[in-house]
XYZ file of C-alpha atoms in Angstrom:
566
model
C 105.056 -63.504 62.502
C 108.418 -62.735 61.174
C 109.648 -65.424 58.195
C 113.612 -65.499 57.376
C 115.150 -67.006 53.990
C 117.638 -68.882 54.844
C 119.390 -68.997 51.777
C 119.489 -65.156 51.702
C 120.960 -64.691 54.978
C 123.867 -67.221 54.090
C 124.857 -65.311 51.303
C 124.676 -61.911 53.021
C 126.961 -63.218 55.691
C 129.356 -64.749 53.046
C 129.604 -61.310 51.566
C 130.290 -59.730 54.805
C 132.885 -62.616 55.711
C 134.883 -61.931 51.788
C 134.551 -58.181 52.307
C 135.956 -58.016 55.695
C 139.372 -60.352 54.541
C 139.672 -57.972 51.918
C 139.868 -54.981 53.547
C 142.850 -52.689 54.513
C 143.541 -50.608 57.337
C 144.867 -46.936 56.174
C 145.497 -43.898 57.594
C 142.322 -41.485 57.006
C 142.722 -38.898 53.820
C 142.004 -35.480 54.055
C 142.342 -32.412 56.474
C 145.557 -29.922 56.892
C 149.084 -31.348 56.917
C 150.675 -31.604 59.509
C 153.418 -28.516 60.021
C 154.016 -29.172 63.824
C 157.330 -30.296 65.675
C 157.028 -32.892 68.158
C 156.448 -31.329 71.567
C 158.431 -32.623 74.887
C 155.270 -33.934 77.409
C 157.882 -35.247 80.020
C 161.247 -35.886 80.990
C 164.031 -37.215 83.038
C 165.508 -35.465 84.703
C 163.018 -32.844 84.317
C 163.501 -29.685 82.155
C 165.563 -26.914 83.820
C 165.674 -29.450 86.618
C 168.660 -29.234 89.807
C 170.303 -32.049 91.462
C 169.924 -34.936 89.362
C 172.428 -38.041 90.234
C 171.089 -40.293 87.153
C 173.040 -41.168 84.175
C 169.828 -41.684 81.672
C 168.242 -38.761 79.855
C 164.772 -39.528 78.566
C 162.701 -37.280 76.766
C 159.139 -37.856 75.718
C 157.545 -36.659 73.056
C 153.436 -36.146 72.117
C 154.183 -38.168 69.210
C 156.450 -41.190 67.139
C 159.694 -39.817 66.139
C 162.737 -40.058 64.049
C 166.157 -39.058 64.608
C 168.548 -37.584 61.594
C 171.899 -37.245 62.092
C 171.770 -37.962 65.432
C 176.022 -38.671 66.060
C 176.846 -35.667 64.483
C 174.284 -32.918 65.320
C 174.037 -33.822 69.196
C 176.438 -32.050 71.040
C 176.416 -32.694 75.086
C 178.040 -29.665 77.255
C 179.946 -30.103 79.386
C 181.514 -32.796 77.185
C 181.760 -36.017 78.603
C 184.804 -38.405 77.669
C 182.610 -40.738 75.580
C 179.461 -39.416 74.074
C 176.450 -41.038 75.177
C 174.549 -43.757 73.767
C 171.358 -42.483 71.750
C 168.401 -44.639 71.153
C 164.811 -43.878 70.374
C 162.006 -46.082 71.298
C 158.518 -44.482 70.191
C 158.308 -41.317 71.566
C 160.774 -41.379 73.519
C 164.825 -40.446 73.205
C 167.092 -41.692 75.241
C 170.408 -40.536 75.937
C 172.599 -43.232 78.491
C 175.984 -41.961 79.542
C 178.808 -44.243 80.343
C 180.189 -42.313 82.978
C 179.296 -40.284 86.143
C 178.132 -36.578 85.253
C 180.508 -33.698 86.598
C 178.904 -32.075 90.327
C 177.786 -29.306 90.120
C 177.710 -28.882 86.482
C 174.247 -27.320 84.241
C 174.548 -29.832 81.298
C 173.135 -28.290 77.821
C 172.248 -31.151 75.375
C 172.037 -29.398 71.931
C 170.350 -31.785 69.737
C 170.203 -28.801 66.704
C 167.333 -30.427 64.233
C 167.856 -34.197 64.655
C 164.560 -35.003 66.879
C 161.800 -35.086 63.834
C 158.052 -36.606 63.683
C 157.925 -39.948 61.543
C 155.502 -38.757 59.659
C 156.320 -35.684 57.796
C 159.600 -34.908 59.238
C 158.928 -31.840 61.052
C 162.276 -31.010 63.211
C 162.200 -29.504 66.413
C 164.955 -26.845 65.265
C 168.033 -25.947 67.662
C 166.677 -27.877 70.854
C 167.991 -27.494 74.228
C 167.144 -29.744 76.931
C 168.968 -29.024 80.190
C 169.752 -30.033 83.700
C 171.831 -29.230 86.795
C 173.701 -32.190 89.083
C 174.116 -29.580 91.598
C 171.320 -26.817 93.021
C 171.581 -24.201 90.888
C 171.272 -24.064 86.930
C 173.555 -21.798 84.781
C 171.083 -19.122 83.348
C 173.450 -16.723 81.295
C 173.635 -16.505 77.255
C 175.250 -14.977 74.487
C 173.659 -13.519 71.508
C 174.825 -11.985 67.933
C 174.549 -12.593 64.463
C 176.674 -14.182 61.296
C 176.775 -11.918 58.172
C 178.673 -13.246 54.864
C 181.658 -10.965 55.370
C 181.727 -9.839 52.111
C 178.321 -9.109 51.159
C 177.133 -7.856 54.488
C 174.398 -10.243 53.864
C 173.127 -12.743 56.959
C 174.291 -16.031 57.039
C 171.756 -18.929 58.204
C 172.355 -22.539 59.547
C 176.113 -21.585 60.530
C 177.531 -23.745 63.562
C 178.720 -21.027 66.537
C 180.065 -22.481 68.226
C 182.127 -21.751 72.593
C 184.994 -23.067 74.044
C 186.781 -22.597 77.597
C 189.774 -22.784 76.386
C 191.787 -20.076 74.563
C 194.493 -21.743 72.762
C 194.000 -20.897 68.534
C 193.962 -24.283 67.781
C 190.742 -25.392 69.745
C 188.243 -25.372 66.278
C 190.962 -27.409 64.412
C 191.212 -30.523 67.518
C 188.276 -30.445 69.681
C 184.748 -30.766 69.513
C 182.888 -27.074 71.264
C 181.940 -26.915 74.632
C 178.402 -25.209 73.743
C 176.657 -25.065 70.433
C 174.014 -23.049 68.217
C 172.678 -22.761 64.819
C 171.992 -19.547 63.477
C 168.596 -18.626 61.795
C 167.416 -17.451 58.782
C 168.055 -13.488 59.528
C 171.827 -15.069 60.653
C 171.038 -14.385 64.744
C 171.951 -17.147 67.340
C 171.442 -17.285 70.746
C 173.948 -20.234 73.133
C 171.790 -20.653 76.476
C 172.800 -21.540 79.757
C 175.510 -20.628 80.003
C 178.357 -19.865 83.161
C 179.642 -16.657 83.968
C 182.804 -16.963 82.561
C 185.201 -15.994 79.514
C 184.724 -18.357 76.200
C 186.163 -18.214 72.698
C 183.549 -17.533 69.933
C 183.782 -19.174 66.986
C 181.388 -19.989 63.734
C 181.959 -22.500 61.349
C 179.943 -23.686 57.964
C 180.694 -27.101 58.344
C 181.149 -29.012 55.402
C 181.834 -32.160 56.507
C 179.373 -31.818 59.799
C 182.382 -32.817 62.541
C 181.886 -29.677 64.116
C 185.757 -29.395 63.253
C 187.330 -26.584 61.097
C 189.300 -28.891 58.974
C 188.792 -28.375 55.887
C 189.967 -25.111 53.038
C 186.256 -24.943 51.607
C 185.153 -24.355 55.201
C 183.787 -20.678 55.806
C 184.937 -19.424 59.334
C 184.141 -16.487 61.293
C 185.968 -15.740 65.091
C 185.901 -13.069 67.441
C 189.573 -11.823 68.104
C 189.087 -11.242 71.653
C 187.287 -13.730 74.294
C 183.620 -13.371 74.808
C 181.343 -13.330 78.161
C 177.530 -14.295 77.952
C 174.634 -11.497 79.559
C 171.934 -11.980 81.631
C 169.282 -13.380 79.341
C 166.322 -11.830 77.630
C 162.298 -12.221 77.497
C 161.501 -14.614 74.602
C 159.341 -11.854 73.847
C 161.452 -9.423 73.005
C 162.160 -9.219 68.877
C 164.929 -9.182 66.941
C 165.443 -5.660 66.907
C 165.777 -5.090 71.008
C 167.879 -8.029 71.220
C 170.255 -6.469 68.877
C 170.342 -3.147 70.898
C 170.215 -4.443 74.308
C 173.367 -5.771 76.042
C 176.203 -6.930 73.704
C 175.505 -8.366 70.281
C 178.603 -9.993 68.884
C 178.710 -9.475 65.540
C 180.567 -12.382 63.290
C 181.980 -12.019 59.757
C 181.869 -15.631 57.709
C 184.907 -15.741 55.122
C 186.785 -17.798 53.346
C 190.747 -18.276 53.961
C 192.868 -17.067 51.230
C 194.208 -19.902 49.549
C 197.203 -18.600 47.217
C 197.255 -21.091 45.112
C 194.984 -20.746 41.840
C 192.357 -22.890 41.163
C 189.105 -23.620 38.757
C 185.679 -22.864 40.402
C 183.988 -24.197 37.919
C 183.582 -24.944 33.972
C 180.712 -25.268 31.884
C 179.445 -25.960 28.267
C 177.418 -23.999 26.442
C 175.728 -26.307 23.221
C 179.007 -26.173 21.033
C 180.323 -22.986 21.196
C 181.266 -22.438 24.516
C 182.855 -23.106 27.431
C 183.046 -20.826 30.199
C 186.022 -20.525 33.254
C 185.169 -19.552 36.891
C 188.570 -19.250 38.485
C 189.294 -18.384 42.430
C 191.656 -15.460 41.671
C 192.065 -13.055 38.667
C 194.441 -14.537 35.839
C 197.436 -13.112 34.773
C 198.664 -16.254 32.642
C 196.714 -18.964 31.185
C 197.840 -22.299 29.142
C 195.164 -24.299 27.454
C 196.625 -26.675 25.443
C 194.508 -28.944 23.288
C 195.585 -32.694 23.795
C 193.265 -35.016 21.196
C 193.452 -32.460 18.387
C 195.085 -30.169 16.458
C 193.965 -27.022 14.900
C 195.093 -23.508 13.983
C 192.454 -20.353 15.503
C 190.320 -23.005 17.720
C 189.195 -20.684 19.714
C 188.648 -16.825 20.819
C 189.331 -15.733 24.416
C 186.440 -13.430 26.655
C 187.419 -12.422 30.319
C 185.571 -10.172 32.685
C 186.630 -7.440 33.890
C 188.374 -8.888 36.950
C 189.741 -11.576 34.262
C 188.663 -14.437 37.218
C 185.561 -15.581 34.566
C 186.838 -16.696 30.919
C 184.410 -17.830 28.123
C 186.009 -19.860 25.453
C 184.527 -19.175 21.961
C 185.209 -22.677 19.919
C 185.915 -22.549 16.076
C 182.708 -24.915 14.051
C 183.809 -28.298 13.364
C 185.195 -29.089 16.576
C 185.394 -33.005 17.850
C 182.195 -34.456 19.867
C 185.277 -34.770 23.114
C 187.655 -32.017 23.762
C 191.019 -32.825 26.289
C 193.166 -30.185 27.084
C 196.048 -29.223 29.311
C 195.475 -26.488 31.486
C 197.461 -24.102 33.634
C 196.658 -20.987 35.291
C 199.048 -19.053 36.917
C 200.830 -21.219 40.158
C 198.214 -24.016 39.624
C 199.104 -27.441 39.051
C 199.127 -28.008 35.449
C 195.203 -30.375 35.322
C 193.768 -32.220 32.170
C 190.354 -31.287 31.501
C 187.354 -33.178 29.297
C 184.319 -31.839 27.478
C 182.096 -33.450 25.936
C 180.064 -30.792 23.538
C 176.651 -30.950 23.394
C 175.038 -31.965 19.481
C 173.602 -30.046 17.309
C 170.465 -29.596 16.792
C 169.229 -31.633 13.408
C 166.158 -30.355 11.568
C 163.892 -33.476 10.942
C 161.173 -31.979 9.411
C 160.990 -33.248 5.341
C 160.819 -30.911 2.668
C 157.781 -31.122 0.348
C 158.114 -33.381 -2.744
C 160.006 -32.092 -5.285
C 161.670 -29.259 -3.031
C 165.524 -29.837 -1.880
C 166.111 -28.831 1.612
C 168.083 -25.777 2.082
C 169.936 -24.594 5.480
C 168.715 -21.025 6.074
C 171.978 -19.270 6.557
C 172.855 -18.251 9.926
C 172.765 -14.420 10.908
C 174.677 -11.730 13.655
C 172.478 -11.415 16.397
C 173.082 -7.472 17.615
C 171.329 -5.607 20.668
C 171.578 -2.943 23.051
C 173.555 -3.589 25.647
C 171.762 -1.672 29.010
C 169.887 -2.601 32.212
C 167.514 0.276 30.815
C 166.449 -1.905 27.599
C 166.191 0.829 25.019
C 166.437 3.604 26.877
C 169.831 5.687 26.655
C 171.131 7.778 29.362
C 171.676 11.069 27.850
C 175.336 11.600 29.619
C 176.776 8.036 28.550
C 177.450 6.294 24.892
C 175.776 3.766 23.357
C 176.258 0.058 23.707
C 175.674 -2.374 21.712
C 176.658 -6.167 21.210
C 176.445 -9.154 19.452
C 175.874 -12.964 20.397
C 178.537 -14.309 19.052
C 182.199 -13.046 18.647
C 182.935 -10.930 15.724
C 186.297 -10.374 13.644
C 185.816 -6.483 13.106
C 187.165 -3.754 15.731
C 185.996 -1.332 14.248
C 182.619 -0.384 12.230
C 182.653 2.834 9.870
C 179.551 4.287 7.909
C 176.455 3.540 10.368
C 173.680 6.120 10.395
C 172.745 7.708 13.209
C 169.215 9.671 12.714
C 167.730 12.676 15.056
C 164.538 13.891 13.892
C 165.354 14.840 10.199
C 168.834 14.762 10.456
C 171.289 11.775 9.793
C 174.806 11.973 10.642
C 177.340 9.394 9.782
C 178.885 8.049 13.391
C 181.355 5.209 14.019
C 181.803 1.807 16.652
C 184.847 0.871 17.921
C 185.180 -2.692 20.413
C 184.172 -1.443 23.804
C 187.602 -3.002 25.745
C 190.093 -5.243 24.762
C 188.839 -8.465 26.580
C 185.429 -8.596 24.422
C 184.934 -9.518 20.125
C 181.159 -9.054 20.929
C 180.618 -5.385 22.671
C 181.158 -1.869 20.668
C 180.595 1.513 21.525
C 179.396 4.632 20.305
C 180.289 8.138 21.491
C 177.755 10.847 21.026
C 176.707 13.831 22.761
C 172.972 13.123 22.945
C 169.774 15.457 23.372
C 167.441 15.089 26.346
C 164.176 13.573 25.376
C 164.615 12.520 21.749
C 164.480 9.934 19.955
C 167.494 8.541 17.681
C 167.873 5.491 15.271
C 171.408 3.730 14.337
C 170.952 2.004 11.064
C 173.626 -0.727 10.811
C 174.104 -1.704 7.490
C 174.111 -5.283 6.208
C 177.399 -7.401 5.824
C 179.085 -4.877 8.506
C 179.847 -7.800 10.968
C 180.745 -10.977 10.365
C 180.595 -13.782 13.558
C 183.496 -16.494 14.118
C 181.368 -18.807 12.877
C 181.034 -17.377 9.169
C 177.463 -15.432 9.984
C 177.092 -11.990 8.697
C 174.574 -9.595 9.684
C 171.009 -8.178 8.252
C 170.613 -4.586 7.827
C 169.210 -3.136 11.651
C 167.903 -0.560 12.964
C 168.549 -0.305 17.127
C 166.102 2.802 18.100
C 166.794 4.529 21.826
C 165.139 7.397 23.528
C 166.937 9.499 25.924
C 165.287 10.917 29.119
C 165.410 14.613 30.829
C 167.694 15.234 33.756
C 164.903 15.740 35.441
C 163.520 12.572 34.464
C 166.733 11.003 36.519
C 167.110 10.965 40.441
C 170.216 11.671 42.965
C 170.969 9.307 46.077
C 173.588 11.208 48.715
C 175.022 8.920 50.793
C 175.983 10.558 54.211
C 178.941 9.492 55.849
C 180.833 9.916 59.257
C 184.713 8.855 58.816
C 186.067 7.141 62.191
C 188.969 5.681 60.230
C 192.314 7.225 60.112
C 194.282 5.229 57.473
C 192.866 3.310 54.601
C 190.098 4.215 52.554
C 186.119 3.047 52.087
C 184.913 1.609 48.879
C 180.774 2.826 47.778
C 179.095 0.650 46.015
C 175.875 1.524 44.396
C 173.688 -1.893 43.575
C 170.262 -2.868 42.013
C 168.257 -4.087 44.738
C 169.281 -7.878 43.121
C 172.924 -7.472 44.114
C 174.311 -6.081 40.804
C 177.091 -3.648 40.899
C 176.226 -0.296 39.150
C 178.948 2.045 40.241
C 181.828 2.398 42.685
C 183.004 5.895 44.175
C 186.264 6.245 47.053
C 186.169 8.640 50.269
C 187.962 9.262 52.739
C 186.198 11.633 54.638
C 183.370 12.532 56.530
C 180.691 13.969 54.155
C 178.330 13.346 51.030
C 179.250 10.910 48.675
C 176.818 11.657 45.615
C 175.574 8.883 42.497
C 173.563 11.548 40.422
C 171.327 10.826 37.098
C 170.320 7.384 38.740
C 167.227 5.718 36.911
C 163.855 5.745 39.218
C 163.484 2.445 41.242
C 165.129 0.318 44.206
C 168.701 0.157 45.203
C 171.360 -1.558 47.482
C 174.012 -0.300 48.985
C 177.352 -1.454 50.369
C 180.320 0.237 52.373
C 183.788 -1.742 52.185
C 186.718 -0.630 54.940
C 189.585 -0.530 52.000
C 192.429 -0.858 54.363
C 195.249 -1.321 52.912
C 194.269 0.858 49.882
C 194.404 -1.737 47.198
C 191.155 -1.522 45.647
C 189.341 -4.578 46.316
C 187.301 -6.449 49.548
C 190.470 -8.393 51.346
C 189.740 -11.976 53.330
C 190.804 -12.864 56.689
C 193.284 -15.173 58.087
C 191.974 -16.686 61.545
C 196.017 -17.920 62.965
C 196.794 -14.717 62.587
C 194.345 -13.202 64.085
C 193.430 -11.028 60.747
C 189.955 -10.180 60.404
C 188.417 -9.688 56.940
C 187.979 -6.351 55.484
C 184.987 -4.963 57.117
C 182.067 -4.423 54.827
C 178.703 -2.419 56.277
C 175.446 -3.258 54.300
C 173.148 -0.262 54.608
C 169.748 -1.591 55.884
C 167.710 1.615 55.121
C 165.399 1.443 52.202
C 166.590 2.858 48.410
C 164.041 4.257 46.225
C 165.014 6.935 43.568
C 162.570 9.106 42.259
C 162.703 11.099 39.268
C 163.623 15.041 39.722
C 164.121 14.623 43.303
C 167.357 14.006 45.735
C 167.567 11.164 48.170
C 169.178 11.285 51.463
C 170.470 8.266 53.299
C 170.859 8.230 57.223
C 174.277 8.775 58.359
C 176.407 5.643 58.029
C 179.260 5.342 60.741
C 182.185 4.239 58.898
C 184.087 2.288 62.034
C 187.376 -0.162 61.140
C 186.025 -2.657 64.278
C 183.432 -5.313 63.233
């Protein structure tokens, strides 16, 4: 015979009654995050469906959803007269129009990345979801790609966008007709689509009104009106689609604006501030407003004199103001507030009085090779700071047993920090330049330690040569060759005009870039384009083969078509 406490099984129950209020309900912990977009279970009208008379879009999804951006990233085609009414409810979005759809019309309802999961806000990127109201359904599409037009690099998230009408100011009034976004490798694709002539247009939209209306707005256009193909296989890769049918290829620029403007400014601890300006300089004002002061400051430009860094004297105030005019700008004021200066707070040991340690000229070799020297150029060298001398006299330069006495002059007029020092070098050797102490003295009162900078130079045969092969369709004009590091940094620059080999020779082992600009009207430099007047930007063709130089050996690239049409 079973006997029961009472007493214990009234407190057990309590427990279970106190632990039940206080727990909470959460969402279980642990297992893979979730990486998947929402996926569409059901619809009406149905996907790809004919015939339907409704004027309520509903789309289900397999799970709850938010919407971002829904107003300005939804784009219905054909456009109606007032854009529908989006709600979401759960799963669902739901799209009610106000007025009667057109017969006989495939609608495309672009809803780009706005339909997301709650949870983790996973977008369903560039959706379509479309419909006929009459008994057929538009099938065609158009395909291409956006590259930056001047560094021939791809372009992603750009608006392209197609209209059916012609007239040049469309992108500036009207919303498009169809829509895409492109991708990461800058390739779109606009889907059903009518057999019919649009206008192609792209646009980085800045504002996100699907409306080229602003300067900073990057643009690209095809000059001529566009017709879509039959479509592909979604398996087909990148690579067919390019080569199969036509692949409209889009250049993003930048209108010229001709009046002169600052990019950008910053400030560098005390010493500095640096200029980013949208064209090169040819006359600068920079007047200081809250002070006065004779030699405040010491002038660096670039070589394209578009990037200034302003050296500043010691002793300057905490807030500078100035005036400042460049070129046809309108003269601006202009506030910085320098950064302080570092204060040592460490205490000196009893009975020991704190001294400053003096400061000193920073110097080093100035290559991308660190301390190797190519054997055909001179030697660079620079210092951190600006320095008053333009010339050093008496250094050492030492070759085995034998010293020599060499001299530095300032490598160009637009730096106080870089010198240079001619010398026929020897192939494989190793050389020393003593610079004596108390040769250079910095803006700031510093002087330099005795140094010694030590280089090595390499064999020819240590170097490699890259032959670019080229096949001139152009009859006027000229194409620009630019040699890069594989991280975009400009190495050297060579002209043709003809079919041929366009040789870089003694080029360092490793990986290299390579750009073509169509130099049309002979002035040097990559020109813009100008979309009223129908003016395409320079052309500019980035050479997709792969760079590697090896030492002692000649590299070959493919032949490059050099075509004026984008």
């Amino acid at each position: 015979m079973l006997h029961y406490n009472k007493n214990r099984i009234f407190s057990t129950l309590a427990i279970a009654v106190i632990l039940t209020a206080c727990a909470k309900i959460v969402a279980p912990t642990g297992g893979p995050k979730d990486i998947t977009p929402p996926k569409l279970v059901r619809s009406t009208p149905g996907l790809k469906s004919i015939n339907f008379k409704g004027k309520e879009v509903i789309l289900t999804f397999d799970e709850f959803l938010q919407l971002k951006d829904a107003v300005s990233q939804v784009v219905v085609s054909p456009p109606p007269a007032k854009q529908p009414e989006i709600k979401l409810k759960g799963r669902s979005v739901i799209l009610r129009f106000s007025e009667d759809l057109k017969p006989n019309s495939t609608y495309s309802i672009f809803f780009g990345d706005a339909i997301q999961d709650l949870n983790e806000g996973n977008a369903k990127k560039n959706y379509y979801f479309t419909f006929s109201t009459g008994s057929q359904l538009d099938t065609m599409e158009l395909r291409g790609r956006v590259n930056n037009a001047q560094s021939g690099l791809p372009e992603k998230d750009i608006i392209v966008s197609l209209y059916t009408e012609m007239k040049d100011s469309i992108p500036y009034k009207e919303r498009p007709f169809y829509i895409s976004k492109t991708n990461v490798s800058g390739d779109f694709t606009i889907k059903y689509l009518a057999n019919k002539p649009y206008k192609l247009f792209a646009l980085k939209d800045a504002n996100s009104n699907l409306l080229f209306d602003l300067p900073s707005e990057a643009i690209a256009f095809d000059s001529k009106p566009v017709r879509p193909e039959a479509p592909l296989p979604d398996s087909c890769d990148s690579l067919k689609r390019i080569n199969t049918g036509i692949y409209h290829q889009l250049a993003l620029f930048l209108e010229e604006d001709s009046i002169q403007r600052i990019q950008k400014t910053i400030v560098t601890q005390r010493k500095k501030i640096s200029f980013a300006f949208r064209y090169p300089v040819k006359k600068l004002l920079l007047d200081p407003i809250n002070f006065k002061r004779d030699n405040w400051r010491t002038y660096e430009w670039n070589q394209r004199r578009d990037s200034l860094d302003c050296w500043l004297a010691s002793k300057m105030p905490d807030t500078l103001q100035f005036r400042v005019k460049a070129d046809n700008m309108k003269p601006d004021t202009l506030q910085f507030i320098l950064k302080a200066e570092k204060v040592n707070t460490k205490k000196p040991k009893p009975g020991k009085e704190q001294v400053k340690p003096k400061d000193k000229v920073a110097i080093r070799i100035a290559s991308t090779h660190g301390s190797t020297q190519p054997y055909n150029s001179p030697l660079i060298f620079e210092t951190e700071n600006p320095v008053n001398e333009k010339a050093l006299k008496g250094l050492r330069l030492s070759h085995l047993k034998d010293t020599v006495s060499v001299d530095a002059t300032l490598a160009d007029t637009l730096s106080h920090r870089r010198f240079i020092v001619n010398q026929k070098w020897k192939e494989k050797s190793a050389y020393t330049l003593m610079i004596p102490g108390g040769k250079l003295n910095d803006i700031y009162g510093a002087t330099n330690d005795s140094v010694n900078l030590m280089i090595t130079t390499w064999e020819e045969r240590d170097y490699g040569t890259l032959k670019v092969d080229v096949n001139m369709h152009t009859t006027k004009g000229q194409w620009i060759v630019q040699l890069m590091t594989e991280k975009d940094v400009l190495l050297r620059t060579q002209i043709t005009t003809k079919t041929g080999k366009v040789e870089f020779p003694l080029l360092a082992p490793g990986k290299y870039a390579l750009k073509l600009i169509y130099d049309e009207n002979n002035n040097g430099v990559w020109d813009t384009g100008r979309y009223l007047q129908n003016r395409q930007p320079e052309k500019v063709i980035r050479y997709n083969g792969e760079i590697i130089i090896r030492a002692n050996w000649e590299t070959e690239t493919t032949p490059i078509e050099l075509k004026a049409d984008h």
